[in-house]
């Protein structure tokens, strides 16, 4: 488990990269640029997924009796996708069971540890971002749209924002 915010971000990003390699996502999505379909990824991994209205709860991951993910249907699909990726990160990184409610997420500062001081929420957030919006996928989308890209971190982050915004409008 991470001992700092930076280490947690590295751990989550590395776990997402390992999964992308395992599932050959880069080759699949560079051939035909598309979004990472997180629900299909979860199904491909045979992780049980339950989509239901969950009052005040965005998502949860349970480890026993078997690993499983729950995601609320009371939020837009874009939030459901990110929540599912976040919970998948918890599953794949063998985190303790986690219930993610809106208040807890809004109270969490980006450079502070979570309540358990183990940074597992930061790792899961980094996993979700790296899985769904990795640098190679951003560059593939830019190429597909003939956008001229100077590969700088701030520009990549701007592209991530624009792609996410565009998806939310569709």
XYZ file of C-alpha atoms in Angstrom, residues 60-163:
104
model
C -18.978 -0.143 -3.594
C -16.638 -3.081 -3.838
C -16.981 -6.208 -1.732
C -14.361 -8.921 -1.318
C -16.336 -11.706 0.299
C -17.851 -14.106 -0.151
C -16.644 -13.282 -3.683
C -15.332 -10.063 -5.267
C -18.032 -7.862 -6.720
C -18.792 -4.295 -7.750
C -21.944 -2.260 -7.154
C -22.622 1.007 -9.016
C -25.607 3.314 -8.622
C -27.915 3.979 -11.537
C -28.984 7.284 -9.977
C -26.193 9.243 -11.668
C -25.373 9.996 -15.336
C -23.678 7.270 -17.344
C -20.373 9.171 -17.323
C -20.303 9.030 -13.507
C -21.366 5.383 -13.538
C -18.456 4.567 -15.865
C -15.888 6.358 -13.717
C -17.315 4.804 -10.549
C -17.162 1.332 -12.107
C -13.521 1.883 -13.120
C -12.717 3.193 -9.627
C -14.327 0.143 -7.990
C -12.547 -2.176 -10.445
C -9.309 -0.578 -9.298
C -10.181 -1.474 -5.711
C -10.865 -5.070 -6.819
C -7.684 -5.550 -8.839
C -5.446 -3.904 -6.239
C -6.875 -6.096 -3.452
C -8.091 -3.160 -1.388
C -10.248 -3.462 1.686
C -14.022 -3.330 1.035
C -15.036 0.205 0.167
C -18.284 2.175 0.115
C -17.974 5.420 -1.832
C -20.639 7.957 -0.920
C -20.853 11.452 -2.369
C -19.992 13.262 0.867
C -16.827 11.216 1.393
C -15.690 11.879 -2.181
C -16.377 15.616 -1.968
C -14.538 15.908 1.367
C -11.443 14.135 0.071
C -8.684 16.601 -0.801
C -6.434 15.536 -3.683
C -3.225 15.613 -1.666
C -4.478 14.100 1.563
C -4.855 10.451 2.455
C -8.240 8.930 3.032
C -9.586 8.288 6.516
C -7.549 5.086 6.907
C -4.282 6.828 5.932
C -3.576 4.146 3.344
C -4.330 6.087 0.144
C -6.477 3.317 -1.339
C -9.027 5.846 -2.630
C -6.261 7.794 -4.369
C -4.964 4.561 -5.936
C -8.462 3.672 -7.176
C -8.989 7.171 -8.623
C -5.624 7.043 -10.410
C -6.473 3.571 -11.727
C -9.795 4.804 -13.142
C -8.246 7.837 -14.853
C -5.331 5.837 -16.296
C -7.624 3.044 -17.510
C -10.164 5.249 -19.230
C -8.065 8.233 -20.342
C -4.537 6.981 -20.889
C -2.048 9.048 -22.835
C -1.909 6.658 -25.821
C -5.714 6.725 -26.109
C -5.803 10.531 -26.009
C -3.175 10.654 -28.757
C -5.136 8.111 -30.852
C -8.257 10.291 -30.588
C -6.258 13.378 -31.524
C -4.890 11.602 -34.598
C -8.374 10.405 -35.542
C -9.670 13.995 -35.468
C -6.522 15.397 -37.127
C -5.790 17.518 -34.081
C -2.211 18.724 -33.982
C -0.836 17.725 -30.609
C 2.370 18.791 -28.971
C 2.754 15.980 -26.411
C 2.985 18.050 -23.258
C 1.294 16.996 -20.008
C -0.928 20.100 -19.805
C -2.071 19.657 -23.383
C -2.836 15.973 -22.798
C -4.885 16.918 -19.725
C -6.772 19.512 -21.788
C -7.537 16.860 -24.413
C -8.796 14.531 -21.653
C -11.148 17.283 -20.512
C -12.421 18.005 -24.039
C -13.039 14.333 -24.835
